[in-house]
Tab-separated table of C-alpha atoms and ligand atoms in Angstrom:
chain	number	residue	atom	x	y	z
A	82	UNK	CA	-67.138	82.112	96.156
A	83	UNK	CA	-65.043	85.223	96.595
A	84	UNK	CA	-64.293	85.565	100.295
A	85	UNK	CA	-63.194	88.587	102.230
A	86	UNK	CA	-59.921	87.534	103.742
A	87	UNK	CA	-58.511	90.883	104.668
A	88	UNK	CA	-57.480	91.943	101.191
A	89	UNK	CA	-55.206	88.922	100.705
A	90	UNK	CA	-55.989	87.106	97.483
A	91	UNK	CA	-56.946	83.546	98.246
A	92	UNK	CA	-54.902	81.390	95.868
A	93	UNK	CA	-57.334	78.499	96.034
A	94	UNK	CA	-60.354	80.532	95.014
A	95	UNK	CA	-58.393	82.219	92.223
A	96	UNK	CA	-56.810	79.168	90.560
A	97	UNK	CA	-58.059	78.401	87.041
A	98	UNK	CA	-60.074	75.456	88.372
A	99	UNK	CA	-61.766	77.488	91.114
A	100	UNK	CA	-62.335	80.464	88.834
A	101	UNK	CA	-63.940	78.194	86.251
A	102	UNK	CA	-66.346	76.911	88.907
A	103	UNK	CA	-67.211	80.483	89.880
A	104	UNK	CA	-67.625	81.362	86.206
A	105	UNK	CA	-69.908	78.356	85.631
A	106	UNK	CA	-72.188	79.638	88.390
A	107	UNK	CA	-72.720	82.996	86.694
A	108	UNK	CA	-72.055	82.497	82.963
A	109	UNK	CA	-73.347	79.783	80.590
A	110	UNK	CA	-70.531	77.260	80.187
A	111	UNK	CA	-68.276	79.546	82.210
A	112	UNK	CA	-67.115	81.454	79.127
A	113	UNK	CA	-68.132	84.381	76.961
A	114	UNK	CA	-67.389	82.647	73.655
A	115	UNK	CA	-67.922	78.873	73.370
A	116	UNK	CA	-64.605	77.527	72.010
A	117	UNK	CA	-62.686	79.022	74.960
A	118	UNK	CA	-64.330	76.472	77.236
A	119	UNK	CA	-62.096	73.501	76.237
A	120	UNK	CA	-65.301	71.514	75.610
A	121	UNK	CA	-63.781	70.214	72.361
A	122	UNK	CA	-60.591	68.922	74.020
A	123	UNK	CA	-61.689	68.305	77.610
A	124	UNK	CA	-60.202	69.778	80.774
A	125	UNK	CA	-60.395	73.189	82.386
A	126	UNK	CA	-59.673	76.427	80.523
A	127	UNK	CA	-56.722	78.428	81.810
A	128	UNK	CA	-57.517	81.855	83.223
A	129	UNK	CA	-54.919	84.276	81.907
A	130	UNK	CA	-53.779	87.086	84.148
A	131	UNK	CA	-51.354	88.820	81.813
A	132	UNK	CA	-49.522	88.460	78.537
A	133	UNK	CA	-46.356	89.916	77.053
A	134	UNK	CA	-44.851	89.306	73.634
A	135	UNK	CA	-45.397	85.654	72.679
A	136	UNK	CA	-46.217	84.557	76.233
A	137	UNK	CA	-49.395	84.073	78.254
A	138	UNK	CA	-49.247	83.943	82.076
A	139	UNK	CA	-52.062	82.172	83.872
A	140	UNK	CA	-53.402	82.778	87.374
A	141	UNK	CA	-51.578	79.678	88.652
A	142	UNK	CA	-48.160	81.015	87.694
A	143	UNK	CA	-47.701	78.949	84.496
A	144	UNK	CA	-46.437	80.480	81.283
A	145	UNK	CA	-47.317	79.368	77.768
A	146	UNK	CA	-46.159	80.253	74.282
A	147	UNK	CA	-49.312	81.625	72.695
A	148	UNK	CA	-50.297	80.116	69.339
A	149	UNK	CA	-53.782	81.640	69.423
A	150	UNK	CA	-52.870	85.332	69.655
A	151	UNK	CA	-56.419	86.183	70.805
A	152	UNK	CA	-57.725	84.223	67.769
A	153	UNK	CA	-55.698	86.359	65.407
A	154	UNK	CA	-55.592	89.999	66.522
A	155	UNK	CA	-52.238	90.094	68.348
A	156	UNK	CA	-50.125	90.259	65.193
A	157	UNK	CA	-47.330	92.138	66.972
A	158	UNK	CA	-47.513	90.070	70.161
A	159	UNK	CA	-49.044	91.015	73.500
A	160	UNK	CA	-48.535	94.362	75.221
A	161	UNK	CA	-46.484	95.807	72.385
A	162	UNK	CA	-44.833	98.900	73.913
A	163	UNK	CA	-45.674	101.291	71.055
A	164	UNK	CA	-49.293	100.144	70.849
A	165	UNK	CA	-49.566	100.397	74.646
A	166	UNK	CA	-48.135	103.929	74.545
A	167	UNK	CA	-50.535	105.042	71.810
A	168	UNK	CA	-53.488	103.604	73.742
A	169	UNK	CA	-52.356	105.183	77.039
A	170	UNK	CA	-52.045	108.535	75.344
A	171	UNK	CA	-55.509	108.217	73.787
A	172	UNK	CA	-56.970	107.011	77.080
A	173	UNK	CA	-55.797	110.170	78.822
A	174	UNK	CA	-57.956	112.167	76.412
A	175	UNK	CA	-61.151	110.285	77.264
A	176	UNK	CA	-62.605	107.032	75.988
A	177	UNK	CA	-65.603	107.852	73.800
A	178	UNK	CA	-67.272	111.025	72.578
A	179	UNK	CA	-69.926	109.913	70.097
A	180	UNK	CA	-68.478	112.318	67.532
A	181	UNK	CA	-66.109	111.885	64.594
A	182	UNK	CA	-62.433	111.642	65.671
A	183	UNK	CA	-58.970	111.752	64.080
A	184	UNK	CA	-57.916	108.097	64.565
A	185	UNK	CA	-60.987	106.729	62.782
A	186	UNK	CA	-60.190	108.795	59.686
A	187	UNK	CA	-56.556	107.715	59.822
A	188	UNK	CA	-57.424	104.040	60.300
A	189	UNK	CA	-59.913	104.215	57.400
A	190	UNK	CA	-57.192	105.778	55.227
A	191	UNK	CA	-54.772	103.004	56.223
A	192	UNK	CA	-57.320	100.308	55.297
A	193	UNK	CA	-58.149	101.983	51.989
A	194	UNK	CA	-54.404	102.203	51.223
A	195	UNK	CA	-53.784	98.490	51.909
A	196	UNK	CA	-56.854	96.902	50.382
A	197	UNK	CA	-59.029	97.397	47.285
A	198	UNK	CA	-61.902	98.976	49.265
A	199	UNK	CA	-62.800	102.580	48.434
A	200	UNK	CA	-64.884	103.393	51.515
A	201	UNK	CA	-65.066	101.818	54.985
A	202	UNK	CA	-67.556	101.917	57.839
A	203	UNK	CA	-66.424	100.881	61.325
A	204	UNK	CA	-68.340	98.597	63.665
A	205	UNK	CA	-67.378	96.825	66.902
A	206	UNK	CA	-67.263	93.129	65.935
A	207	UNK	CA	-66.773	90.905	62.922
A	208	UNK	CA	-70.345	89.691	63.364
A	209	UNK	CA	-71.604	93.238	62.980
A	210	UNK	CA	-69.416	93.704	59.912
A	211	UNK	CA	-70.798	90.683	58.027
A	212	UNK	CA	-74.361	91.373	59.173
A	213	UNK	CA	-74.119	94.954	57.909
A	214	UNK	CA	-72.424	93.975	54.634
A	215	UNK	CA	-75.250	91.534	53.923
A	216	UNK	CA	-77.918	94.114	54.709
A	217	UNK	CA	-76.165	96.534	52.382
A	218	UNK	CA	-75.916	93.910	49.619
A	219	UNK	CA	-79.627	93.214	49.966
A	220	UNK	CA	-80.450	96.913	49.997
A	221	UNK	CA	-78.267	97.539	46.965
A	222	UNK	CA	-79.545	94.635	44.852
A	223	UNK	CA	-83.142	94.535	46.073
A	224	UNK	CA	-82.750	90.748	46.447
A	225	UNK	CA	-82.884	88.478	49.516
A	226	UNK	CA	-80.891	85.261	49.044
A	227	UNK	CA	-77.386	84.806	50.426
A	228	UNK	CA	-74.931	82.114	49.315
A	229	UNK	CA	-72.339	80.831	51.791
A	230	UNK	CA	-70.065	77.802	52.133
A	231	UNK	CA	-70.260	75.008	54.680
A	232	UNK	CA	-67.412	75.387	57.180
A	233	UNK	CA	-67.012	79.143	56.624
A	234	UNK	CA	-67.764	81.128	59.766
A	235	UNK	CA	-68.916	84.715	59.459
A	236	UNK	CA	-69.867	85.474	63.051
A	237	UNK	CA	-73.177	84.599	64.684
A	238	UNK	CA	-75.466	86.395	62.241
A	239	UNK	CA	-78.837	84.594	62.029
A	240	UNK	CA	-78.825	83.962	58.303
A	241	UNK	CA	-75.168	82.850	58.368
A	242	UNK	CA	-75.640	80.150	61.005
A	243	UNK	CA	-77.472	78.007	58.529
A	244	UNK	CA	-75.982	74.634	57.701
A	245	UNK	CA	-76.478	72.582	54.567
A	246	UNK	CA	-79.881	70.980	54.990
A	247	UNK	CA	-80.448	68.495	52.229
A	248	UNK	CA	-77.324	68.881	50.241
A	249	UNK	CA	-76.411	70.740	47.148
A	250	UNK	CA	-77.970	74.088	46.364
A	251	UNK	CA	-80.992	73.578	48.567
A	252	UNK	CA	-82.353	76.340	50.735
A	253	UNK	CA	-81.083	75.421	54.138
A	254	UNK	CA	-82.253	74.785	57.676
A	255	UNK	CA	-80.955	76.612	60.776
A	256	UNK	CA	-77.692	75.349	62.288
A	257	UNK	CA	-78.779	76.348	65.799
A	258	UNK	CA	-82.021	76.725	67.736
A	259	UNK	CA	-83.090	80.368	67.854
A	260	UNK	CA	-82.572	81.072	64.177
A	261	UNK	CA	-85.953	81.342	62.437
A	262	UNK	CA	-86.477	78.908	59.588
A	263	UNK	CA	-87.291	81.972	57.513
A	264	UNK	CA	-83.791	83.451	58.089
A	265	UNK	CA	-82.047	80.155	57.331
A	266	UNK	CA	-84.309	79.714	54.323
A	267	UNK	CA	-82.776	82.850	52.807
A	268	UNK	CA	-79.368	81.152	52.824
A	269	UNK	CA	-77.958	78.689	50.304
A	270	UNK	CA	-75.111	76.620	51.749
A	271	UNK	CA	-72.648	75.045	49.313
A	272	UNK	CA	-69.547	72.860	49.646
A	273	UNK	CA	-66.338	74.925	49.586
A	274	UNK	CA	-63.984	74.797	46.569
A	275	UNK	CA	-66.755	73.368	44.383
A	276	UNK	CA	-67.314	75.586	41.307
A	277	UNK	CA	-69.934	73.231	39.848
A	278	UNK	CA	-72.106	73.622	42.968
A	279	UNK	CA	-71.780	77.411	42.729
A	280	UNK	CA	-72.730	77.412	39.050
A	281	UNK	CA	-75.733	75.172	39.736
A	282	UNK	CA	-76.989	77.401	42.576
A	283	UNK	CA	-76.666	80.536	40.463
A	284	UNK	CA	-78.297	78.809	37.480
A	285	UNK	CA	-81.304	77.941	39.637
A	286	UNK	CA	-81.623	80.999	41.913
A	287	UNK	CA	-79.397	83.612	40.214
A	288	UNK	CA	-82.024	86.326	39.912
A	289	UNK	CA	-82.838	86.144	43.619
A	290	UNK	CA	-79.268	86.083	44.958
A	291	UNK	CA	-78.182	89.333	46.659
A	292	UNK	CA	-74.668	88.210	47.491
A	293	UNK	CA	-72.216	85.411	47.988
A	294	UNK	CA	-70.126	85.622	51.140
A	295	UNK	CA	-66.963	83.576	51.630
A	296	UNK	CA	-63.943	83.593	53.886
A	297	UNK	CA	-61.180	84.906	51.631
A	298	UNK	CA	-59.137	81.900	52.758
A	299	UNK	CA	-61.104	79.841	55.274
A	300	UNK	CA	-59.536	79.551	58.714
A	301	UNK	CA	-62.588	78.549	60.718
A	302	UNK	CA	-62.612	74.856	59.713
A	303	UNK	CA	-58.846	74.741	60.119
A	304	UNK	CA	-56.993	76.386	57.263
A	305	UNK	CA	-58.440	75.381	53.885
A	306	UNK	CA	-57.073	77.623	51.152
A	307	UNK	CA	-59.131	78.296	48.041
A	308	UNK	CA	-58.026	76.209	45.057
A	309	UNK	CA	-56.282	78.290	42.416
A	310	UNK	CA	-58.699	80.645	40.701
A	311	UNK	CA	-61.649	79.785	42.979
A	312	UNK	CA	-62.111	83.310	44.388
A	313	UNK	CA	-61.716	84.784	40.868
A	314	UNK	CA	-64.434	82.382	39.707
A	315	UNK	CA	-66.711	83.486	42.557
A	316	UNK	CA	-66.167	87.166	41.730
A	317	UNK	CA	-66.961	86.506	38.063
A	318	UNK	CA	-70.038	84.386	38.793
A	319	UNK	CA	-71.459	87.066	41.083
A	320	UNK	CA	-70.859	89.771	38.509
A	321	UNK	CA	-72.485	87.725	35.751
A	322	UNK	CA	-75.643	87.396	37.879
A	323	UNK	CA	-75.798	90.920	39.316
A	324	UNK	CA	-75.012	89.648	42.832
A	325	UNK	CA	-72.369	91.155	45.112
A	326	UNK	CA	-69.212	89.255	46.048
A	327	UNK	CA	-68.437	89.701	49.758
A	328	UNK	CA	-64.985	88.598	50.826
A	329	UNK	CA	-64.855	88.087	54.598
A	330	UNK	CA	-61.352	88.997	55.737
A	331	UNK	CA	-62.163	89.368	59.447
A	332	UNK	CA	-59.555	86.676	60.181
A	333	UNK	CA	-57.225	86.964	57.186
A	334	UNK	CA	-57.218	90.769	56.838
A	335	UNK	CA	-53.740	92.229	57.609
A	336	UNK	CA	-52.855	88.724	58.884
A	337	UNK	CA	-52.507	86.248	55.986
A	338	UNK	CA	-50.298	88.848	54.313
A	339	UNK	CA	-49.857	92.630	54.442
A	340	UNK	CA	-52.867	92.891	52.112
A	341	UNK	CA	-54.684	90.009	53.756
A	342	UNK	CA	-55.775	86.957	51.782
A	343	UNK	CA	-56.616	89.233	48.839
A	344	UNK	CA	-52.878	89.905	48.629
A	345	UNK	CA	-52.383	86.172	47.950
A	346	UNK	CA	-54.712	85.952	44.944
A	347	UNK	CA	-56.859	88.985	43.981
A	348	UNK	CA	-53.956	91.445	43.977
A	349	UNK	CA	-52.163	89.493	41.250
A	350	UNK	CA	-55.180	87.976	39.471
A	351	UNK	CA	-56.789	91.379	39.117
A	352	UNK	CA	-60.263	90.951	40.618
A	353	UNK	CA	-61.790	93.016	43.404
A	354	UNK	CA	-64.552	92.015	45.854
A	355	UNK	CA	-67.609	94.284	45.854
A	356	UNK	CA	-67.547	94.323	49.655
A	357	UNK	CA	-65.022	93.157	52.240
A	358	UNK	CA	-65.189	92.699	55.988
A	359	UNK	CA	-62.352	93.168	58.478
A	360	UNK	CA	-61.855	92.702	62.214
A	361	UNK	CA	-59.380	90.999	64.549
A	362	UNK	CA	-55.936	92.498	63.592
A	363	UNK	CA	-57.374	95.908	62.654
A	364	UNK	CA	-58.609	96.363	66.246
A	365	UNK	CA	-55.180	95.769	67.768
A	366	UNK	CA	-56.775	93.743	70.587
A	367	UNK	CA	-59.804	96.012	71.045
A	368	UNK	CA	-63.350	95.513	69.722
A	369	UNK	CA	-63.151	97.088	66.273
A	370	UNK	CA	-64.167	95.760	62.892
A	371	UNK	CA	-65.191	97.201	59.546
A	372	UNK	CA	-66.870	96.583	56.258
A	373	UNK	CA	-66.033	98.403	53.073
A	374	UNK	CA	-65.971	98.206	49.317
A	375	UNK	CA	-67.067	99.879	46.113
A	376	UNK	CA	-67.897	103.542	46.573
A	377	UNK	CA	-71.216	103.221	44.698
A	378	UNK	CA	-72.319	100.358	46.968
A	379	UNK	CA	-71.083	101.957	50.206
A	380	UNK	CA	-72.870	105.205	49.304
A	381	UNK	CA	-76.170	103.352	49.767
A	382	UNK	CA	-75.470	103.404	53.534
A	383	UNK	CA	-77.105	105.957	55.835
A	384	UNK	CA	-76.702	108.896	56.034
A	385	UNK	CA	-75.647	109.058	52.350
A	386	UNK	CA	-78.181	106.440	51.297
A	387	UNK	CA	-81.242	104.627	52.629
A	388	UNK	CA	-79.683	101.445	54.125
A	389	UNK	CA	-79.603	101.939	57.895
A	390	UNK	CA	-76.584	100.982	59.971
A	391	UNK	CA	-75.219	102.552	63.169
A	392	UNK	CA	-73.278	101.962	66.397
A	393	UNK	CA	-72.813	103.878	69.658
A	394	UNK	CA	-69.180	102.811	70.022
A	395	UNK	CA	-68.401	102.387	66.298
A	396	UNK	CA	-64.981	103.856	65.471
A	397	UNK	CA	-64.230	104.182	69.189
A	398	UNK	CA	-61.104	106.341	69.599
A	399	UNK	CA	-59.234	103.878	71.839
A	400	UNK	CA	-59.954	100.903	69.568
A	401	UNK	CA	-59.108	102.767	66.367
A	402	UNK	CA	-55.921	104.146	67.954
A	403	UNK	CA	-54.823	100.599	68.848
A	404	UNK	CA	-55.700	99.345	65.365
A	405	UNK	CA	-53.888	102.198	63.665
A	406	UNK	CA	-50.755	101.725	65.772
A	407	UNK	CA	-50.832	97.991	65.013
A	408	UNK	CA	-51.223	98.413	61.257
A	409	UNK	CA	-48.524	101.093	61.078
A	410	UNK	CA	-46.116	98.720	62.836
A	411	UNK	CA	-47.114	95.756	60.637
A	412	UNK	CA	-44.349	96.201	58.072
A	413	UNK	CA	-43.022	93.882	55.365
A	414	UNK	CA	-40.395	92.706	57.874
A	415	UNK	CA	-43.149	91.669	60.302
A	416	UNK	CA	-44.881	89.549	57.652
A	417	UNK	CA	-41.536	88.022	56.610
A	418	UNK	CA	-40.934	87.074	60.254
A	419	UNK	CA	-44.430	85.584	60.600
A	420	UNK	CA	-43.929	83.498	57.446
A	421	UNK	CA	-40.497	82.253	58.518
A	422	UNK	CA	-41.738	81.406	62.019
A	423	UNK	CA	-44.789	79.607	60.642
A	424	UNK	CA	-42.545	77.616	58.279
A	425	UNK	CA	-40.272	76.518	61.127
A	426	UNK	CA	-43.218	75.336	63.230
A	427	UNK	CA	-44.942	73.612	60.299
A	428	UNK	CA	-41.760	71.726	59.362
A	429	UNK	CA	-41.171	70.619	62.952
A	430	UNK	CA	-44.819	69.585	63.439
A	431	UNK	CA	-44.720	67.475	60.277
A	432	UNK	CA	-41.432	65.859	61.328
A	433	UNK	CA	-42.698	65.055	64.839
A	434	UNK	CA	-46.066	63.678	63.707
A	435	UNK	CA	-44.457	61.620	60.923
A	436	UNK	CA	-41.911	60.170	63.345
A	437	UNK	CA	-44.750	59.164	65.677
A	438	UNK	CA	-46.764	57.686	62.805
A	439	UNK	CA	-49.698	60.070	63.273
A	440	UNK	CA	-51.752	60.700	60.101
A	441	UNK	CA	-51.764	64.439	59.482
A	442	UNK	CA	-51.681	67.187	56.898
A	443	UNK	CA	-50.423	70.736	57.484
A	444	UNK	CA	-52.188	73.445	55.455
A	445	UNK	CA	-51.614	77.187	55.194
A	446	UNK	CA	-52.854	80.448	53.784
A	447	UNK	CA	-50.092	83.033	54.000
A	448	UNK	CA	-48.948	83.269	57.621
A	449	UNK	CA	-51.921	81.217	58.921
A	450	UNK	CA	-51.687	77.449	59.201
A	451	UNK	CA	-53.225	74.464	60.923
A	452	UNK	CA	-52.719	70.724	61.275
A	453	UNK	CA	-55.473	68.285	60.341
A	454	UNK	CA	-55.192	64.901	62.028
A	455	UNK	CA	-55.913	62.864	58.903
A	456	UNK	CA	-54.117	61.926	55.685
A	457	UNK	CA	-54.557	63.815	52.441
A	458	UNK	CA	-55.340	67.405	51.481
A	459	UNK	CA	-58.473	68.966	52.977
A	460	UNK	CA	-60.456	71.070	50.511
A	461	UNK	CA	-63.841	71.433	52.212
A	462	UNK	CA	-65.757	71.029	55.460
A	463	UNK	CA	-66.563	67.357	54.881
A	464	UNK	CA	-62.842	66.726	54.559
A	465	UNK	CA	-62.040	68.810	57.636
A	466	UNK	CA	-64.648	66.871	59.632
A	467	UNK	CA	-63.062	63.539	58.711
A	468	UNK	CA	-60.148	64.009	61.105
A	469	UNK	CA	-59.267	62.310	64.368
A	470	UNK	CA	-60.296	64.875	66.976
A	471	UNK	CA	-59.344	62.427	69.765
A	472	UNK	CA	-55.760	62.534	68.523
A	473	UNK	CA	-55.918	66.332	68.464
A	474	UNK	CA	-57.202	66.473	72.062
A	475	UNK	CA	-54.284	64.307	73.244
A	476	UNK	CA	-51.842	66.427	71.224
A	477	UNK	CA	-53.351	69.675	72.549
A	478	UNK	CA	-53.043	68.654	76.210
A	479	UNK	CA	-49.474	67.379	75.809
A	480	UNK	CA	-48.510	70.708	74.202
A	481	UNK	CA	-50.278	72.622	76.981
A	482	UNK	CA	-48.445	70.612	79.641
A	483	UNK	CA	-45.188	71.474	77.860
A	484	UNK	CA	-46.053	75.193	77.916
A	485	UNK	CA	-47.593	75.748	74.474
A	486	UNK	CA	-51.107	77.162	74.151
A	487	UNK	CA	-52.755	75.831	70.980
A	488	UNK	CA	-56.364	76.515	69.963
A	489	UNK	CA	-58.593	74.189	72.039
A	490	UNK	CA	-60.208	72.799	68.870
A	491	UNK	CA	-58.947	70.929	65.827
A	492	UNK	CA	-60.947	73.305	63.616
A	493	UNK	CA	-58.957	76.476	64.209
A	494	UNK	CA	-56.011	78.209	62.641
A	495	UNK	CA	-52.741	78.551	64.556
A	496	UNK	CA	-51.426	82.104	64.812
A	497	UNK	CA	-47.900	83.409	65.376
A	498	UNK	CA	-46.804	86.975	66.095
A	499	UNK	CA	-43.878	89.289	65.504
A	500	UNK	CA	-42.876	88.569	69.109
A	501	UNK	CA	-42.389	84.815	68.546
A	502	UNK	CA	-38.615	84.770	69.007
A	503	UNK	CA	-36.086	81.956	69.329
A	504	UNK	CA	-37.055	81.138	72.916
A	505	UNK	CA	-40.745	80.875	72.034
A	506	UNK	CA	-40.065	78.801	68.935
A	507	UNK	CA	-37.670	76.433	70.777
A	508	UNK	CA	-40.308	75.856	73.430
A	509	UNK	CA	-42.705	74.796	70.666
A	510	UNK	CA	-40.120	72.632	68.875
A	511	UNK	CA	-39.160	70.921	72.162
A	512	UNK	CA	-42.809	70.152	72.935
A	513	UNK	CA	-43.727	68.673	69.547
A	514	UNK	CA	-42.155	65.167	69.672
A	515	UNK	CA	-43.793	64.291	73.015
A	516	UNK	CA	-47.134	65.699	71.904
A	517	UNK	CA	-46.924	63.715	68.669
A	518	UNK	CA	-46.367	60.523	70.698
A	519	UNK	CA	-49.355	61.441	72.884
A	520	UNK	CA	-51.436	61.927	69.720
A	521	UNK	CA	-50.386	58.466	68.500
A	522	UNK	CA	-51.697	56.945	71.738
A	523	UNK	CA	-54.759	59.199	71.987
A	524	UNK	CA	-55.813	58.475	68.432
A	525	UNK	CA	-59.216	56.795	68.193
B	84	LIG	C1	-63.913	85.922	63.901
B	84	LIG	C2	-64.632	85.958	62.602
B	84	LIG	C3	-65.872	86.625	62.446
B	84	LIG	C4	-66.640	87.161	63.612
B	84	LIG	O1	-65.972	88.175	64.267
B	84	LIG	P1	-66.409	88.520	65.793
B	84	LIG	O2	-65.598	89.737	66.089
B	84	LIG	O3	-66.034	87.323	66.593
B	84	LIG	O4	-67.864	88.768	65.781
B	84	LIG	C5	-66.410	86.735	61.185
B	84	LIG	N1	-65.784	86.217	60.121
B	84	LIG	C6	-64.608	85.551	60.225
B	84	LIG	C7	-63.962	85.018	58.992
B	84	LIG	C8	-64.007	85.392	61.463
B	84	LIG	O5	-62.862	84.694	61.566
């Protein structure tokens, strides 16, 4: 417990281990989002006191190169001076007014300029963005069913936490207690990268399908890029059946490339999602997210149309200021640096794991990448699940001990930032051979 010791911070009660015990006493699992807990890799989560550039500093005085970047948002690195200055300036003018403000218009203009969406509505989390996009798709089409892919995460929306119940194109069962069977029963879960399964589901249920939602390039089962033409096929299939195609770019938006994952396929193939969702990078480290798309669909939203959607802190001036500053600083040079840095790390990881004889495959989508601890390309969730998570846990802890903070789960993307410089990258490269040997021993 926190003790009064005359204003002197007690190091013992504020170490990561002691803080985690305090947290466990007041918060389920000691964390406010499950994967932070280290339950997938074992051990005690580090409590971070501060971060700058590519580095995290924990309460015990350790520093780590950050390969999570707050699960994506910190594209420019932590505490970027220009973003900090913009936020400080906005903060001095008050934190929330519940009225329209300048930065939300400017951020919306920036998003419309970079992506194919014509209108955007801001919300405070990616979950809210996908939930609202689905409500809008249902309101627009007058239909109820939603198609999603196993292994794609779209936030903790009831109908999107369904898992594949009895296989192909069956109406599914809830993936967690607390989701009504009725909500899960509105969701069709299909294997990713499987056009035949999509065609079969639309052939059977096409007239009842409101929308198909997919991660534009999945990063929530590790990075599993769409096979060539898959997103184009999804867009076409939806159009042919009068359903809306929702591309979830909460993770990939302004991250996979300057134009998100859409910049990697849609921009050159010439298709456009009906609706898109954004979050993470566009909030610059604050809670901000958005959904947007075709003007005729977005105009069905209140107050223009009848589909209700609202938020007390939506478009918050501090969050939109941080997002705007981040996007304005996210230039072509930044994305070139992210790609080059990712390539260096991927090459070194492959070399180290090969030298140690650890089965692995490195996969990417633009600047995002991850390592699967198994042989052979991973194209769907079943493939992602068939990896050696024991080997990953050993690898993760060896990297952590060597000062590199990887995602505490084998099912997450690795993220780099514009602030990952030579010192940060050498720390990673120096840590890899030892971690690869640990993975070889830890492998089940
Ligand atoms: C993170 C994420 C979400 C959920 O966003 P939250 O802000 O955590 O609610 C939704 N979709 C994708 C693809 C994500 O990566």
